[in-house]
Amino acid sequence: STIGLKLKHRILKATVFSVLLYGAETWTLLGSHMKQLDIFQRKCYRILLGIHWQQHITNQELAVKIRKELKEEPQSLSSMLRDRQKKWVGNAIRSKNPLLSQYVLYNPNHGRRQKGRPKTMYLKALQEQVFQQKFSRQDIEEMAIKKAI
């Protein structure tokens, strides 16, 4: 087509990725969900570069080709989402609205648990996926107040 690859990439980021990640700051995601986001991103890049599914190009070869064609290192969707979640959590904790910070840091420890696997809590998902370390609730609050996140 007559549209350049850089422009196609900018359109992809502005339309597809921004719509996909709209409101994603509040999602409770598991590692498998993050992998699915990255798989979708790679599929979009394969379409963008005109690579047919039968050509059997590895993910590493695709990354090299993207860097060579776009002359930049594209950020993965999962890392974009982690950055957005960190910013949102920091803003929510620092906000004047106490309900918002309670929502982010909600960790129920009362009542009886229902049958089955426990629901993944937002705070636990943040600790595992976003920060990729075991920060306590207090540590996350302190980091938000210091604007470290």
CSV table of N, CA and C in Angstrom, one decimal:
chain,number,residue,atom,x,y,z
A,1,SER,N,0.8,-1.2,0.0
A,1,SER,CA,0.0,0.0,0.0
A,1,SER,C,0.9,1.2,0.0
A,2,THR,N,0.3,2.4,-0.1
A,2,THR,CA,1.0,3.6,-0.2
A,2,THR,C,1.3,4.2,1.1
A,3,ILE,N,0.7,3.7,2.2
A,3,ILE,CA,1.0,4.2,3.5
A,3,ILE,C,2.3,3.6,4.0
A,4,GLY,N,3.2,4.4,4.6
A,4,GLY,CA,4.4,4.0,5.1
A,4,GLY,C,4.3,3.1,6.4
A,5,LEU,N,5.3,2.3,6.6
A,5,LEU,CA,5.2,1.4,7.8
A,5,LEU,C,5.2,2.2,9.1
A,6,LYS,N,5.9,3.3,9.2
A,6,LYS,CA,5.9,4.0,10.5
A,6,LYS,C,4.5,4.6,10.7
A,7,LEU,N,3.9,5.1,9.7
A,7,LEU,CA,2.5,5.7,9.9
A,7,LEU,C,1.5,4.5,10.2
A,8,LYS,N,1.7,3.4,9.6
A,8,LYS,CA,0.8,2.3,10.0
A,8,LYS,C,1.0,1.9,11.4
A,9,HIS,N,2.3,1.9,11.9
A,9,HIS,CA,2.5,1.6,13.3
A,9,HIS,C,1.9,2.6,14.2
A,10,ARG,N,2.0,3.9,13.9
A,10,ARG,CA,1.4,4.9,14.7
A,10,ARG,C,-0.1,4.8,14.7
A,11,ILE,N,-0.7,4.4,13.6
A,11,ILE,CA,-2.2,4.2,13.5
A,11,ILE,C,-2.6,3.0,14.4
A,12,LEU,N,-1.8,2.0,14.3
A,12,LEU,CA,-2.0,0.8,15.1
A,12,LEU,C,-2.0,1.1,16.6
A,13,LYS,N,-1.0,1.9,17.0
A,13,LYS,CA,-0.9,2.2,18.5
A,13,LYS,C,-2.0,3.1,18.9
A,14,ALA,N,-2.4,4.1,18.0
A,14,ALA,CA,-3.4,5.1,18.4
A,14,ALA,C,-4.8,4.5,18.4
A,15,THR,N,-5.1,3.6,17.5
A,15,THR,CA,-6.4,3.1,17.4
A,15,THR,C,-6.6,1.7,18.1
A,16,VAL,N,-5.9,0.7,17.7
A,16,VAL,CA,-6.1,-0.6,18.2
A,16,VAL,C,-5.6,-0.8,19.7
A,17,PHE,N,-4.4,-0.4,19.9
A,17,PHE,CA,-3.8,-0.6,21.3
A,17,PHE,C,-4.4,0.3,22.3
A,18,SER,N,-4.7,1.5,21.9
A,18,SER,CA,-5.3,2.4,22.9
A,18,SER,C,-6.8,2.0,23.2
A,19,VAL,N,-7.5,1.5,22.2
A,19,VAL,CA,-8.9,1.0,22.5
A,19,VAL,C,-8.8,-0.3,23.3
A,20,LEU,N,-7.9,-1.1,23.0
A,20,LEU,CA,-7.7,-2.4,23.7
A,20,LEU,C,-7.4,-2.2,25.2
A,21,LEU,N,-6.6,-1.2,25.5
A,21,LEU,CA,-6.1,-1.0,26.9
A,21,LEU,C,-7.0,0.1,27.6
A,22,TYR,N,-8.1,0.5,27.0
A,22,TYR,CA,-8.9,1.5,27.6
A,22,TYR,C,-9.5,1.0,28.9
A,23,GLY,N,-9.3,1.6,30.0
A,23,GLY,CA,-9.8,1.1,31.3
A,23,GLY,C,-9.1,0.0,31.9
A,24,ALA,N,-8.0,-0.4,31.2
A,24,ALA,CA,-7.3,-1.6,31.7
A,24,ALA,C,-6.5,-1.4,33.0
A,25,GLU,N,-6.5,-0.2,33.5
A,25,GLU,CA,-5.8,0.1,34.7
A,25,GLU,C,-6.5,-0.7,35.9
A,26,THR,N,-7.7,-0.9,35.8
A,26,THR,CA,-8.5,-1.5,36.8
A,26,THR,C,-8.7,-3.0,36.6
A,27,TRP,N,-8.2,-3.6,35.6
A,27,TRP,CA,-8.3,-5.0,35.4
A,27,TRP,C,-7.5,-5.8,36.4
A,28,THR,N,-8.0,-7.0,36.8
A,28,THR,CA,-7.3,-7.9,37.6
A,28,THR,C,-6.8,-9.0,36.6
A,29,LEU,N,-5.6,-9.0,36.3
A,29,LEU,CA,-5.1,-10.0,35.3
A,29,LEU,C,-4.1,-11.0,35.9
A,30,LEU,N,-4.1,-12.1,35.2
A,30,LEU,CA,-3.1,-13.2,35.6
A,30,LEU,C,-2.0,-13.1,34.6
A,31,GLY,N,-0.9,-13.9,34.8
A,31,GLY,CA,0.2,-14.0,33.9
A,31,GLY,C,-0.3,-14.5,32.5
A,32,SER,N,-1.2,-15.4,32.5
A,32,SER,CA,-1.7,-15.9,31.2
A,32,SER,C,-2.4,-14.9,30.4
A,33,HIS,N,-3.1,-13.9,31.0
A,33,HIS,CA,-3.7,-12.8,30.3
A,33,HIS,C,-2.7,-11.9,29.7
A,34,MET,N,-1.6,-11.7,30.5
A,34,MET,CA,-0.5,-10.8,30.0
A,34,MET,C,0.1,-11.5,28.7
A,35,LYS,N,0.3,-12.8,28.7
A,35,LYS,CA,0.9,-13.5,27.6
A,35,LYS,C,-0.1,-13.3,26.4
A,36,GLN,N,-1.4,-13.4,26.6
A,36,GLN,CA,-2.3,-13.3,25.5
A,36,GLN,C,-2.3,-11.9,24.9
A,37,LEU,N,-2.1,-10.9,25.7
A,37,LEU,CA,-2.0,-9.5,25.2
A,37,LEU,C,-0.8,-9.4,24.3
A,38,ASP,N,0.4,-10.0,24.7
A,38,ASP,CA,1.6,-10.0,23.9
A,38,ASP,C,1.4,-10.8,22.6
A,39,ILE,N,0.7,-11.9,22.7
A,39,ILE,CA,0.5,-12.7,21.5
A,39,ILE,C,-0.4,-11.9,20.5
A,40,PHE,N,-1.4,-11.2,21.0
A,40,PHE,CA,-2.2,-10.3,20.1
A,40,PHE,C,-1.3,-9.3,19.5
A,41,GLN,N,-0.4,-8.7,20.3
A,41,GLN,CA,0.4,-7.6,19.7
A,41,GLN,C,1.3,-8.2,18.6
A,42,ARG,N,1.9,-9.3,18.8
A,42,ARG,CA,2.8,-9.9,17.8
A,42,ARG,C,2.0,-10.2,16.5
A,43,LYS,N,0.7,-10.7,16.7
A,43,LYS,CA,-0.2,-11.0,15.6
A,43,LYS,C,-0.4,-9.7,14.8
A,44,CYS,N,-0.7,-8.6,15.5
A,44,CYS,CA,-0.9,-7.3,14.8
A,44,CYS,C,0.4,-6.9,14.0
A,45,TYR,N,1.6,-7.1,14.6
A,45,TYR,CA,2.8,-6.8,13.9
A,45,TYR,C,3.0,-7.6,12.7
A,46,ARG,N,2.7,-8.9,12.8
A,46,ARG,CA,2.8,-9.8,11.6
A,46,ARG,C,1.9,-9.3,10.5
A,47,ILE,N,0.7,-8.9,10.8
A,47,ILE,CA,-0.2,-8.3,9.8
A,47,ILE,C,0.3,-7.0,9.2
A,48,LEU,N,0.9,-6.2,10.1
A,48,LEU,CA,1.4,-4.9,9.7
A,48,LEU,C,2.6,-5.1,8.8
A,49,LEU,N,3.4,-6.1,9.0
A,49,LEU,CA,4.6,-6.3,8.2
A,49,LEU,C,4.3,-7.2,7.0
A,50,GLY,N,3.0,-7.7,6.9
A,50,GLY,CA,2.7,-8.5,5.7
A,50,GLY,C,3.2,-9.9,5.8
A,51,ILE,N,3.4,-10.5,7.0
A,51,ILE,CA,3.9,-11.8,7.2
A,51,ILE,C,2.7,-12.8,7.3
A,52,HIS,N,2.7,-13.7,6.4
A,52,HIS,CA,1.6,-14.7,6.4
A,52,HIS,C,1.9,-15.8,7.4
A,53,TRP,N,0.8,-16.3,8.0
A,53,TRP,CA,1.0,-17.3,9.1
A,53,TRP,C,1.7,-18.6,8.7
A,54,GLN,N,1.8,-18.8,7.4
A,54,GLN,CA,2.4,-20.0,6.9
A,54,GLN,C,4.0,-19.8,6.7
A,55,GLN,N,4.4,-18.6,6.9
A,55,GLN,CA,5.9,-18.3,6.8
A,55,GLN,C,6.7,-18.8,7.9
A,56,HIS,N,6.1,-19.1,9.1
A,56,HIS,CA,6.8,-19.7,10.2
A,56,HIS,C,8.0,-18.8,10.6
A,57,ILE,N,7.8,-17.6,11.0
A,57,ILE,CA,8.8,-16.7,11.5
A,57,ILE,C,8.8,-16.8,13.0
A,58,THR,N,9.9,-17.0,13.7
A,58,THR,CA,9.9,-17.1,15.2
A,58,THR,C,9.6,-15.7,15.7
A,59,ASN,N,9.3,-15.6,17.0
A,59,ASN,CA,9.1,-14.4,17.7
A,59,ASN,C,10.3,-13.5,17.8
A,60,GLN,N,11.5,-14.2,17.9
A,60,GLN,CA,12.8,-13.4,17.9
A,60,GLN,C,13.0,-12.8,16.5
A,61,GLU,N,12.8,-13.5,15.5
A,61,GLU,CA,13.0,-13.0,14.1
A,61,GLU,C,12.0,-11.9,13.9
A,62,LEU,N,10.8,-12.0,14.4
A,62,LEU,CA,9.8,-10.9,14.3
A,62,LEU,C,10.3,-9.7,15.0
A,63,ALA,N,10.8,-9.8,16.2
A,63,ALA,CA,11.3,-8.7,16.9
A,63,ALA,C,12.4,-8.0,16.2
A,64,VAL,N,13.3,-8.7,15.6
A,64,VAL,CA,14.4,-8.1,14.9
A,64,VAL,C,13.9,-7.4,13.7
A,65,LYS,N,13.0,-8.0,13.0
A,65,LYS,CA,12.4,-7.4,11.8
A,65,LYS,C,11.6,-6.1,12.2
A,66,ILE,N,10.9,-6.1,13.3
A,66,ILE,CA,10.2,-4.9,13.7
A,66,ILE,C,11.2,-3.8,14.0
A,67,ARG,N,12.3,-4.1,14.8
A,67,ARG,CA,13.3,-3.1,15.1
A,67,ARG,C,14.0,-2.5,13.9
A,68,LYS,N,14.2,-3.4,12.9
A,68,LYS,CA,14.9,-3.0,11.7
A,68,LYS,C,14.0,-2.1,10.8
A,69,GLU,N,12.7,-2.5,10.7
A,69,GLU,CA,11.8,-1.8,9.9
A,69,GLU,C,11.3,-0.4,10.5
A,70,LEU,N,11.0,-0.5,11.8
A,70,LEU,CA,10.5,0.7,12.5
A,70,LEU,C,11.6,1.6,13.0
A,71,LYS,N,12.8,1.0,13.1
A,71,LYS,CA,14.0,1.8,13.7
A,71,LYS,C,13.7,2.2,15.2
A,72,GLU,N,12.9,1.4,15.9
A,72,GLU,CA,12.7,1.7,17.3
A,72,GLU,C,12.3,0.4,18.0
A,73,GLU,N,12.4,0.4,19.3
A,73,GLU,CA,12.0,-0.8,20.1
A,73,GLU,C,10.6,-0.6,20.6
A,74,PRO,N,9.7,-1.4,20.0
A,74,PRO,CA,8.3,-1.3,20.5
A,74,PRO,C,8.1,-1.8,21.9
A,75,GLN,N,7.3,-1.1,22.6
A,75,GLN,CA,7.0,-1.6,24.0
A,75,GLN,C,5.9,-2.6,24.0
A,76,SER,N,6.0,-3.7,24.7
A,76,SER,CA,5.0,-4.8,24.7
A,76,SER,C,3.7,-4.3,25.4
A,77,LEU,N,2.6,-4.9,25.0
A,77,LEU,CA,1.3,-4.5,25.6
A,77,LEU,C,1.3,-4.7,27.1
A,78,SER,N,1.9,-5.8,27.5
A,78,SER,CA,1.9,-6.1,28.9
A,78,SER,C,2.7,-5.1,29.7
A,79,SER,N,3.8,-4.6,29.2
A,79,SER,CA,4.6,-3.6,29.9
A,79,SER,C,3.8,-2.3,29.9
A,80,MET,N,3.1,-2.0,28.8
A,80,MET,CA,2.3,-0.7,28.7
A,80,MET,C,1.2,-0.8,29.8
A,81,LEU,N,0.6,-2.0,29.9
A,81,LEU,CA,-0.4,-2.1,30.9
A,81,LEU,C,0.1,-2.0,32.3
A,82,ARG,N,1.3,-2.6,32.6
A,82,ARG,CA,1.9,-2.5,33.9
A,82,ARG,C,2.2,-1.0,34.3
A,83,ASP,N,2.7,-0.3,33.3
A,83,ASP,CA,3.0,1.1,33.5
A,83,ASP,C,1.7,1.9,33.8
A,84,ARG,N,0.7,1.6,33.1
A,84,ARG,CA,-0.6,2.3,33.3
A,84,ARG,C,-1.2,2.0,34.7
A,85,GLN,N,-1.1,0.7,35.1
A,85,GLN,CA,-1.6,0.3,36.4
A,85,GLN,C,-0.8,0.9,37.5
A,86,LYS,N,0.5,1.0,37.4
A,86,LYS,CA,1.3,1.7,38.4
A,86,LYS,C,0.9,3.1,38.6
A,87,LYS,N,0.7,3.8,37.4
A,87,LYS,CA,0.3,5.2,37.5
A,87,LYS,C,-1.0,5.4,38.1
A,88,TRP,N,-2.0,4.5,37.7
A,88,TRP,CA,-3.3,4.6,38.3
A,88,TRP,C,-3.4,4.3,39.8
A,89,VAL,N,-2.7,3.3,40.2
A,89,VAL,CA,-2.6,3.0,41.6
A,89,VAL,C,-2.1,4.1,42.4
A,90,GLY,N,-1.0,4.7,41.9
A,90,GLY,CA,-0.4,5.9,42.6
A,90,GLY,C,-1.4,7.0,42.7
A,91,ASN,N,-2.0,7.3,41.6
A,91,ASN,CA,-3.0,8.4,41.6
A,91,ASN,C,-4.2,8.1,42.5
A,92,ALA,N,-4.7,6.9,42.5
A,92,ALA,CA,-5.8,6.5,43.3
A,92,ALA,C,-5.5,6.6,44.8
A,93,ILE,N,-4.3,6.2,45.2
A,93,ILE,CA,-3.9,6.2,46.6
A,93,ILE,C,-3.7,7.7,47.1
A,94,ARG,N,-3.2,8.5,46.2
A,94,ARG,CA,-2.9,9.9,46.6
A,94,ARG,C,-4.2,10.7,46.4
A,95,SER,N,-5.2,10.2,45.9
A,95,SER,CA,-6.4,11.0,45.6
A,95,SER,C,-7.1,11.4,47.0
A,96,LYS,N,-7.9,12.4,46.9
A,96,LYS,CA,-8.6,12.9,48.1
A,96,LYS,C,-9.8,12.0,48.4
A,97,ASN,N,-10.2,11.2,47.5
A,97,ASN,CA,-11.4,10.4,47.6
A,97,ASN,C,-11.0,9.1,48.4
A,98,PRO,N,-11.4,8.9,49.6
A,98,PRO,CA,-11.0,7.7,50.4
A,98,PRO,C,-11.5,6.4,49.8
A,99,LEU,N,-12.7,6.5,49.2
A,99,LEU,CA,-13.2,5.2,48.6
A,99,LEU,C,-12.4,4.7,47.5
A,100,LEU,N,-11.8,5.5,46.7
A,100,LEU,CA,-10.9,5.1,45.6
A,100,LEU,C,-9.7,4.3,46.2
A,101,SER,N,-9.0,4.9,47.2
A,101,SER,CA,-7.8,4.2,47.7
A,101,SER,C,-8.2,3.0,48.5
A,102,GLN,N,-9.4,2.9,49.1
A,102,GLN,CA,-9.9,1.7,49.7
A,102,GLN,C,-10.2,0.6,48.7
A,103,TYR,N,-10.7,1.0,47.5
A,103,TYR,CA,-10.9,0.1,46.5
A,103,TYR,C,-9.6,-0.6,46.0
A,104,VAL,N,-8.6,0.2,45.8
A,104,VAL,CA,-7.3,-0.3,45.3
A,104,VAL,C,-6.7,-1.2,46.4
A,105,LEU,N,-6.8,-0.9,47.6
A,105,LEU,CA,-6.1,-1.6,48.6
A,105,LEU,C,-7.0,-2.6,49.4
A,106,TYR,N,-8.2,-2.8,48.9
A,106,TYR,CA,-9.2,-3.7,49.5
A,106,TYR,C,-8.6,-5.1,49.6
A,107,ASN,N,-8.6,-5.6,50.8
A,107,ASN,CA,-8.1,-7.0,51.1
A,107,ASN,C,-9.0,-7.6,52.2
A,108,PRO,N,-10.1,-8.3,51.7
A,108,PRO,CA,-11.0,-8.8,52.7
A,108,PRO,C,-10.4,-9.8,53.6
A,109,ASN,N,-10.7,-9.7,54.9
A,109,ASN,CA,-10.2,-10.8,55.8
A,109,ASN,C,-11.3,-11.0,56.8
A,110,HIS,N,-12.5,-11.0,56.4
A,110,HIS,CA,-13.7,-11.2,57.3
A,110,HIS,C,-14.6,-12.1,56.6
A,111,GLY,N,-15.5,-12.7,57.4
A,111,GLY,CA,-16.5,-13.6,56.8
A,111,GLY,C,-16.0,-15.0,56.4
A,112,ARG,N,-16.8,-15.8,55.8
A,112,ARG,CA,-16.4,-17.1,55.4
A,112,ARG,C,-16.2,-17.1,53.9
A,113,ARG,N,-15.2,-17.9,53.5
A,113,ARG,CA,-14.9,-18.0,52.1
A,113,ARG,C,-15.8,-18.9,51.3
A,114,GLN,N,-16.2,-18.5,50.1
A,114,GLN,CA,-17.0,-19.3,49.3
A,114,GLN,C,-16.3,-20.5,48.8
A,115,LYS,N,-17.0,-21.5,48.3
A,115,LYS,CA,-16.4,-22.7,47.7
A,115,LYS,C,-15.7,-22.4,46.4
A,116,GLY,N,-14.7,-23.2,46.1
A,116,GLY,CA,-13.9,-23.0,44.9
A,116,GLY,C,-12.7,-22.2,45.1
A,117,ARG,N,-12.1,-21.9,44.0
A,117,ARG,CA,-10.8,-21.1,44.0
A,117,ARG,C,-11.1,-19.7,44.4
A,118,PRO,N,-10.4,-19.1,45.3
A,118,PRO,CA,-10.6,-17.7,45.7
A,118,PRO,C,-10.5,-16.8,44.5
A,119,LYS,N,-11.3,-15.7,44.5
A,119,LYS,CA,-11.2,-14.7,43.4
A,119,LYS,C,-9.8,-14.0,43.5
A,120,THR,N,-9.3,-13.6,42.4
A,120,THR,CA,-8.0,-12.9,42.4
A,120,THR,C,-8.3,-11.5,42.8
A,121,MET,N,-7.7,-11.0,43.9
A,121,MET,CA,-7.9,-9.6,44.3
A,121,MET,C,-7.0,-8.7,43.6
A,122,TYR,N,-7.4,-7.5,43.4
A,122,TYR,CA,-6.7,-6.5,42.6
A,122,TYR,C,-5.3,-6.2,43.3
A,123,LEU,N,-5.3,-6.1,44.6
A,123,LEU,CA,-4.0,-5.9,45.3
A,123,LEU,C,-3.0,-7.0,45.1
A,124,LYS,N,-3.5,-8.2,45.1
A,124,LYS,CA,-2.6,-9.4,44.9
A,124,LYS,C,-2.1,-9.4,43.5
A,125,ALA,N,-3.0,-9.1,42.5
A,125,ALA,CA,-2.6,-9.1,41.1
A,125,ALA,C,-1.5,-8.0,40.9
A,126,LEU,N,-1.7,-6.9,41.6
A,126,LEU,CA,-0.7,-5.8,41.5
A,126,LEU,C,0.6,-6.3,42.0
A,127,GLN,N,0.6,-6.9,43.2
A,127,GLN,CA,1.8,-7.3,43.8
A,127,GLN,C,2.6,-8.3,42.9
A,128,GLU,N,1.8,-9.2,42.3
A,128,GLU,CA,2.5,-10.3,41.5
A,128,GLU,C,2.9,-9.8,40.1
A,129,GLN,N,1.9,-9.1,39.4
A,129,GLN,CA,2.2,-8.8,38.0
A,129,GLN,C,2.8,-7.5,37.7
A,130,VAL,N,2.3,-6.5,38.4
A,130,VAL,CA,2.8,-5.1,38.1
A,130,VAL,C,4.2,-4.9,38.8
A,131,PHE,N,4.2,-5.1,40.1
A,131,PHE,CA,5.5,-4.8,40.8
A,131,PHE,C,6.4,-6.0,40.7
A,132,GLN,N,6.0,-7.2,40.4
A,132,GLN,CA,6.8,-8.4,40.3
A,132,GLN,C,7.6,-8.6,41.5
A,133,GLN,N,7.2,-8.1,42.6
A,133,GLN,CA,7.8,-8.4,43.9
A,133,GLN,C,6.8,-8.5,45.0
A,134,LYS,N,7.1,-8.9,46.1
A,134,LYS,CA,6.2,-9.0,47.2
A,134,LYS,C,6.2,-7.8,48.1
A,135,PHE,N,5.6,-6.7,47.6
A,135,PHE,CA,5.4,-5.5,48.4
A,135,PHE,C,4.2,-5.7,49.3
A,136,SER,N,4.3,-5.2,50.5
A,136,SER,CA,3.1,-5.2,51.3
A,136,SER,C,2.2,-4.1,51.0
A,137,ARG,N,1.0,-4.1,51.5
A,137,ARG,CA,0.0,-3.0,51.3
A,137,ARG,C,0.6,-1.7,51.8
A,138,GLN,N,1.3,-1.7,52.9
A,138,GLN,CA,1.9,-0.5,53.4
A,138,GLN,C,3.0,0.0,52.5
A,139,ASP,N,3.8,-0.9,52.0
A,139,ASP,CA,4.9,-0.5,51.1
A,139,ASP,C,4.3,0.2,49.8
A,140,ILE,N,3.2,-0.3,49.3
A,140,ILE,CA,2.6,0.3,48.1
A,140,ILE,C,2.1,1.7,48.4
A,141,GLU,N,1.4,1.8,49.6
A,141,GLU,CA,0.9,3.1,50.0
A,141,GLU,C,2.1,4.1,50.2
A,142,GLU,N,3.1,3.7,50.8
A,142,GLU,CA,4.3,4.6,51.0
A,142,GLU,C,4.9,5.0,49.6
A,143,MET,N,5.0,4.1,48.7
A,143,MET,CA,5.6,4.4,47.4
A,143,MET,C,4.7,5.4,46.7
A,144,ALA,N,3.4,5.2,46.8
A,144,ALA,CA,2.4,6.1,46.1
A,144,ALA,C,2.5,7.5,46.7
A,145,ILE,N,2.6,7.6,48.0
A,145,ILE,CA,2.7,8.9,48.7
A,145,ILE,C,4.0,9.6,48.3
A,146,LYS,N,5.1,8.9,48.2
A,146,LYS,CA,6.4,9.4,47.8
A,146,LYS,C,6.5,9.6,46.2
A,147,LYS,N,5.4,9.3,45.5
A,147,LYS,CA,5.4,9.3,44.1
A,147,LYS,C,6.4,8.5,43.4
A,148,ALA,N,6.8,7.4,44.1
A,148,ALA,CA,7.7,6.4,43.5
A,148,ALA,C,7.0,5.5,42.5
A,149,ILE,N,5.7,5.5,42.5
A,149,ILE,CA,5.0,4.8,41.4
A,149,ILE,C,4.0,5.7,40.7
